[in-house]
XYZ file of N, CA and C in Angstrom:
492
model
N 101.444 107.932 125.524
C 101.786 108.320 124.224
C 103.178 109.052 124.241
N 103.958 108.735 123.239
C 105.277 109.390 123.078
C 105.436 109.728 121.597
N 106.059 110.836 121.384
C 106.393 111.254 120.001
C 107.899 111.472 119.889
N 108.450 110.959 118.784
C 109.904 111.125 118.559
C 110.181 111.533 117.152
N 111.205 112.349 116.929
C 111.678 112.769 115.619
C 113.148 112.429 115.577
N 113.564 111.754 114.577
C 115.040 111.426 114.491
C 115.361 111.015 113.015
N 116.666 111.058 112.744
C 117.187 110.651 111.410
C 117.919 109.316 111.575
N 117.722 108.474 110.585
C 118.331 107.149 110.570
C 119.210 106.993 109.331
N 120.486 106.717 109.483
C 121.255 106.458 108.292
C 121.057 104.987 107.849
N 120.962 104.829 106.561
C 120.712 103.490 105.986
C 122.059 102.793 105.857
N 122.141 101.567 106.360
C 123.374 100.776 106.289
C 123.444 99.986 104.955
N 122.338 99.786 104.283
C 122.322 99.065 103.020
C 121.339 99.760 102.065
N 121.403 99.385 100.857
C 120.468 99.985 99.834
C 119.068 99.399 100.053
N 118.061 100.260 99.944
C 116.683 99.821 100.056
C 116.027 100.007 98.669
N 115.598 98.915 98.117
C 114.961 98.937 96.763
C 115.883 98.324 95.739
N 115.233 97.674 94.740
C 116.076 96.967 93.731
C 115.733 97.375 92.335
N 114.856 98.338 92.139
C 114.414 98.797 90.787
C 115.433 99.808 90.197
N 114.923 100.581 89.291
C 115.824 101.632 88.707
C 115.983 102.863 89.581
N 115.260 102.926 90.633
C 115.456 103.906 91.678
C 115.451 103.163 93.045
N 116.173 103.726 93.965
C 116.269 103.179 95.309
C 116.813 104.178 96.347
N 116.785 103.798 97.552
C 117.463 104.626 98.604
C 118.826 104.052 98.783
N 119.815 104.910 98.579
C 121.211 104.489 98.602
C 121.752 104.183 100.022
N 122.670 103.276 100.186
C 123.276 103.046 101.439
C 124.035 104.302 101.852
N 123.869 104.726 103.094
C 124.498 105.902 103.567
C 123.610 107.151 103.584
N 122.515 107.019 102.874
C 121.549 108.179 102.882
C 120.746 108.148 104.193
N 120.029 109.190 104.462
C 119.335 109.231 105.733
C 117.824 109.355 105.524
N 117.024 108.777 106.389
C 115.557 108.912 106.419
C 115.290 109.709 107.705
N 114.390 110.672 107.544
C 113.883 111.434 108.693
C 112.596 110.813 109.120
N 112.472 110.485 110.355
C 111.313 109.845 110.932
C 110.633 110.695 111.948
N 109.308 110.799 111.862
C 108.482 111.367 112.940
C 107.511 110.248 113.334
N 107.699 109.786 114.619
C 106.941 108.605 115.052
C 106.161 108.928 116.324
N 104.934 108.387 116.349
C 104.059 108.529 117.510
C 103.767 107.068 118.033
N 104.103 106.841 119.289
C 103.875 105.562 119.951
C 102.765 105.664 120.959
N 101.706 104.873 120.817
C 100.580 104.908 121.711
C 100.373 103.514 122.292
N 100.147 103.471 123.571
C 99.852 102.267 124.257
C 98.364 101.969 124.129
N 98.039 100.808 123.579
C 96.662 100.370 123.496
C 96.579 99.011 124.162
N 95.392 98.487 124.321
C 95.179 97.265 125.019
C 95.897 96.052 124.423
N 95.947 96.013 123.080
C 96.572 94.850 122.400
C 98.088 94.957 122.287
N 98.613 96.175 122.428
C 100.052 96.356 122.238
C 100.386 97.815 122.107
N 101.272 98.151 121.139
C 101.714 99.557 120.892
C 101.376 99.898 119.462
N 100.621 100.915 119.289
C 100.247 101.396 117.997
C 101.293 102.492 117.514
N 101.943 102.206 116.395
C 102.954 103.038 115.880
C 102.400 103.720 114.681
N 102.407 105.071 114.674
C 102.004 105.907 113.547
C 103.166 106.864 113.213
N 103.444 106.932 111.945
C 104.533 107.791 111.678
C 104.653 108.219 110.197
N 105.658 108.997 109.909
C 105.982 109.492 108.614
C 107.491 109.431 108.391
N 107.884 108.939 107.228
C 109.258 108.897 106.841
C 109.502 109.765 105.608
N 110.606 110.491 105.619
C 110.943 111.332 104.490
C 112.387 111.056 104.150
N 112.634 110.875 102.839
C 113.967 110.616 102.353
C 114.107 111.018 100.890
N 115.205 110.651 100.254
C 115.445 110.971 98.886
C 115.902 109.735 98.159
N 115.167 109.401 97.036
C 115.575 108.246 96.259
C 116.413 108.711 95.121
N 117.298 107.887 94.532
C 118.181 108.180 93.419
C 118.048 107.041 92.449
N 118.336 107.424 91.212
C 118.292 106.332 90.139
C 118.384 107.017 88.807
N 117.718 106.406 87.847
C 117.691 106.970 86.468
C 116.247 107.076 85.986
N 116.030 107.967 85.042
C 114.779 108.177 84.457
C 114.388 106.976 83.623
N 113.181 106.496 83.687
C 112.762 105.336 82.965
C 112.572 105.546 81.511
N 112.615 106.793 81.017
C 112.486 107.075 79.604
C 113.764 107.510 78.889
N 114.515 108.394 79.599
C 115.756 108.937 78.895
C 117.028 108.496 79.615
N 116.909 107.834 80.701
C 118.076 107.232 81.421
C 119.048 108.311 82.020
N 118.554 109.525 82.258
C 119.360 110.487 82.962
C 119.245 110.246 84.490
N 120.261 110.681 85.233
C 120.211 110.510 86.674
C 119.202 111.425 87.286
N 118.454 110.864 88.313
C 117.470 111.665 88.968
C 117.610 111.433 90.497
N 117.129 112.379 91.272
C 117.059 112.261 92.716
C 115.847 113.084 93.159
N 114.914 112.452 93.760
C 113.651 113.032 94.171
C 113.342 112.728 95.611
N 112.678 113.657 96.317
C 112.253 113.386 97.719
C 111.003 112.491 97.640
N 110.878 111.673 98.705
C 109.706 110.857 98.900
C 109.266 110.912 100.308
N 107.954 110.964 100.520
C 107.357 111.041 101.833
C 106.347 109.933 101.950
N 106.414 109.141 103.047
C 105.482 107.977 103.211
C 104.945 107.998 104.602
N 103.694 107.653 104.779
C 103.093 107.454 106.073
C 102.888 106.001 106.348
N 102.973 105.673 107.617
C 102.765 104.225 108.032
C 102.103 104.135 109.362
N 101.461 103.008 109.628
C 100.763 102.751 110.849
C 100.682 101.229 111.034
N 101.053 100.787 112.243
C 101.047 99.339 112.526
C 100.896 99.104 114.019
N 100.288 98.046 114.290
C 100.114 97.644 115.728
C 101.174 96.546 115.999
N 101.990 96.871 117.004
C 102.986 95.907 117.526
C 102.314 95.248 118.724
N 101.952 93.968 118.546
C 101.186 93.268 119.597
C 102.088 92.766 120.718
N 101.531 92.699 121.927
C 102.326 92.072 123.003
C 102.433 90.558 122.705
N 103.551 89.941 123.121
C 103.691 88.487 122.843
C 102.566 87.682 123.553
N 102.064 86.722 122.826
C 100.998 85.899 123.356
C 100.787 84.682 122.529
N 99.640 84.098 122.623
C 99.358 82.916 121.911
C 99.173 83.092 120.387
N 98.624 84.275 120.014
C 98.391 84.513 118.587
C 99.726 84.950 117.862
N 99.906 84.481 116.694
C 101.108 84.862 115.869
C 100.767 86.152 115.120
N 101.625 87.145 115.246
C 101.458 88.434 114.551
C 102.710 88.773 113.793
N 102.553 89.650 112.837
C 103.751 90.056 112.019
C 104.708 90.903 112.823
N 104.192 91.773 113.730
C 105.029 92.657 114.501
C 104.700 92.505 115.938
N 105.736 92.284 116.742
C 105.490 92.080 118.196
C 106.438 92.945 118.950
N 106.005 93.276 120.192
C 106.819 94.047 121.146
C 107.833 93.052 121.727
N 109.087 93.322 121.699
C 110.076 92.424 122.262
C 110.885 93.222 123.248
N 110.859 92.690 124.478
C 111.611 93.371 125.610
C 111.287 94.839 125.746
N 110.015 95.130 125.716
C 109.497 96.486 125.831
C 110.034 97.461 124.733
N 110.411 96.887 123.625
C 110.905 97.689 122.454
C 110.136 97.246 121.168
N 110.088 98.190 120.240
C 109.505 97.876 118.881
C 110.650 98.126 117.883
N 110.741 97.227 116.916
C 111.757 97.377 115.818
C 111.070 97.918 114.615
N 111.343 99.127 114.282
C 110.677 99.824 113.155
C 111.323 99.606 111.817
N 112.477 98.943 111.766
C 113.204 98.864 110.483
C 112.347 98.152 109.398
N 111.793 97.001 109.673
C 111.013 96.280 108.663
C 109.814 97.133 108.206
N 109.092 97.685 109.177
C 107.932 98.466 108.898
C 108.266 99.684 108.007
N 109.325 100.411 108.339
C 109.678 101.642 107.621
C 110.272 101.226 106.217
N 111.068 100.207 106.172
C 111.622 99.749 104.886
C 110.519 99.334 103.921
N 109.584 98.551 104.373
C 108.465 98.124 103.493
C 107.677 99.300 103.039
N 107.334 100.221 103.913
C 106.552 101.390 103.498
C 107.318 102.265 102.504
N 108.603 102.468 102.739
C 109.441 103.378 101.894
C 109.635 102.777 100.575
N 109.967 101.507 100.509
C 110.237 100.835 99.203
C 108.976 100.782 98.345
N 107.826 100.505 99.002
C 106.590 100.475 98.236
C 106.156 101.860 97.709
N 106.705 102.912 98.386
C 106.399 104.268 97.906
C 107.215 104.741 96.705
N 108.247 103.943 96.392
C 109.073 104.322 95.225
C 108.309 104.139 93.893
N 108.481 105.066 93.003
C 107.769 105.006 91.729
C 108.181 103.852 90.893
N 107.252 103.242 90.254
C 107.567 102.060 89.450
C 108.220 102.446 88.068
N 107.735 103.533 87.545
C 108.381 104.119 86.290
C 108.719 105.571 86.525
N 109.846 105.849 87.176
C 110.235 107.207 87.532
C 110.671 107.969 86.178
N 110.335 109.245 86.189
C 110.719 110.110 85.088
C 111.394 111.355 85.613
N 112.279 111.911 84.813
C 113.001 113.095 85.176
C 112.111 114.365 85.175
N 111.120 114.404 84.331
C 110.089 115.435 84.301
C 108.838 114.823 83.708
N 107.698 115.369 84.088
C 106.453 114.753 83.635
C 106.297 114.588 82.168
N 106.815 115.507 81.380
C 106.646 115.440 79.943
C 107.944 114.902 79.239
N 108.741 114.080 79.931
C 109.940 113.524 79.333
C 109.554 112.671 78.071
N 110.206 112.996 76.965
C 109.852 112.250 75.743
C 110.785 111.027 75.536
N 111.771 110.875 76.293
C 112.650 109.692 76.175
C 113.742 109.913 75.197
N 114.204 108.840 74.612
C 115.361 108.872 73.694
C 114.857 108.645 72.243
N 115.576 109.301 71.296
C 115.289 109.075 69.924
C 115.792 107.675 69.531
N 114.917 106.830 68.959
C 115.337 105.467 68.653
C 116.424 105.354 67.554
N 116.551 106.429 66.774
C 117.602 106.360 65.681
C 118.943 106.884 66.171
N 118.856 108.115 66.783
C 120.130 108.784 67.133
C 120.562 108.474 68.554
N 119.607 108.129 69.401
C 119.903 107.931 70.821
C 120.010 109.170 71.683
N 119.671 110.354 71.045
C 119.650 111.585 71.770
C 118.442 111.719 72.584
N 118.479 112.551 73.665
C 117.264 112.833 74.350
C 116.379 113.747 73.493
N 115.090 113.364 73.403
C 114.193 114.099 72.528
C 113.875 115.505 73.096
N 114.012 115.714 74.358
C 113.797 116.996 74.932
C 114.958 117.938 74.652
N 116.118 117.401 74.260
C 117.278 118.243 73.949
C 117.674 117.993 72.482
N 116.770 118.086 71.592
C 116.956 117.834 70.182
C 118.016 118.800 69.602
N 118.868 118.355 68.725
C 119.886 119.198 68.158
C 119.315 119.987 66.958
N 118.077 119.754 66.609
C 117.490 120.494 65.477
C 117.501 119.740 64.233
N 118.204 118.632 64.116
C 118.223 117.835 62.838
C 116.909 117.102 62.804
N 116.156 117.353 61.722
C 114.867 116.723 61.610
C 115.046 115.318 61.014
N 114.481 114.361 61.616
C 114.611 112.978 61.218
C 113.348 112.651 60.304
N 113.633 112.086 59.189
C 112.584 111.669 58.269
C 112.061 110.319 58.764
N 110.792 110.279 58.930
C 110.168 108.963 59.370
C 110.330 107.954 58.317
N 110.723 106.706 58.724
C 110.854 105.651 57.685
C 109.480 105.272 57.174
N 109.427 104.973 55.865
C 108.122 104.579 55.280
C 108.015 103.088 55.441
N 106.834 102.655 55.836
C 106.510 101.287 56.038
C 106.501 100.616 54.667
N 107.200 99.501 54.516
C 107.317 98.803 53.219
C 105.973 98.340 52.712
N 104.952 98.162 53.559
C 103.641 97.700 53.191
C 102.938 98.767 52.369
N 103.360 100.020 52.518
C 102.715 101.138 51.805
C 103.519 101.554 50.577
N 104.561 100.854 50.233
C 105.469 101.209 49.139
C 104.784 101.318 47.772
N 103.699 100.552 47.582
C 102.973 100.579 46.304
C 102.339 101.949 46.080
N 101.998 102.656 47.205
C 101.400 103.984 47.081
C 102.381 105.046 46.645
N 103.675 104.764 46.804
C 104.699 105.727 46.359
C 104.677 105.874 44.824
N 104.276 104.865 44.125
C 104.193 104.921 42.659
C 103.136 105.823 42.144
N 102.103 106.052 42.967
C 100.990 106.845 42.580
C 101.311 108.332 42.585
N 101.972 108.806 43.628
C 102.388 110.182 43.710
C 103.911 110.220 43.660
N 104.419 111.344 43.144
C 105.920 111.445 43.182
C 106.319 112.246 44.456
N 107.524 111.977 44.912
C 107.908 112.414 46.247
C 108.326 113.942 46.230
N 108.573 114.522 45.154
C 109.032 115.963 45.227
C 107.913 116.953 45.186
N 106.642 116.485 45.154
C 105.528 117.404 45.307
C 104.935 117.865 44.015
N 105.412 117.389 42.823
C 104.818 117.828 41.514
C 103.347 117.342 41.402
N 103.001 116.272 41.943
C 101.647 115.785 41.834
C 100.732 116.670 42.648
N 101.196 117.243 43.781
C 100.376 118.140 44.589
C 100.176 119.485 43.808
N 101.186 119.929 43.132
C 101.043 121.188 42.356
C 100.043 120.988 41.173
N 100.087 119.850 40.545
C 99.191 119.556 39.460
C 97.760 119.487 39.936
N 97.500 118.945 41.163
C 96.132 118.891 41.671
C 95.672 120.288 42.031
N 96.582 121.132 42.536
C 96.193 122.518 42.889
C 95.872 123.384 41.609
N 96.593 123.068 40.494
C 96.378 123.841 39.231
C 94.946 123.394 38.673
N 94.567 122.125 38.796
C 93.253 121.675 38.285
C 92.159 122.296 39.050
N 92.345 122.535 40.394
C 91.264 123.155 41.174
C 91.077 124.684 40.765
N 92.180 125.335 40.383
C 92.095 126.732 40.029
C 91.366 126.934 38.714
N 91.484 126.020 37.808
C 90.873 126.190 36.544
C 89.390 125.763 36.406
């Protein structure tokens, strides 16, 4: 058994969604290699930082991600396997890339309670300027506008009837 800890710079971008690991960023790996009868069992943990934009308000975000992985690298033989020991070495790139990219969030947010963007003004709702937006009235309900008047006189009339 051997244990190794090292940092690996990424030569290309990992991930194609709205967040990814940028080219040039580093992943910190802690790896344990164990010799077993069928091959070499690799167990490890990768830590890095993804960057991208919030899925709701489109602000830039950067968050740490930590992922664990485990795979058996089989000795070459008659059976076809996904990962094989080649020249007494194991290539961890595919294993680590697959685990790290699958750990990226599908809908990342800048904060858990991010409200997104206002559909009318385009402002972030968490940073409202204080201007209150009047909700548009659905045209299917427009006939009900004729029953009450909009300045509140019908409400005052109903309150006066209750008092008497």
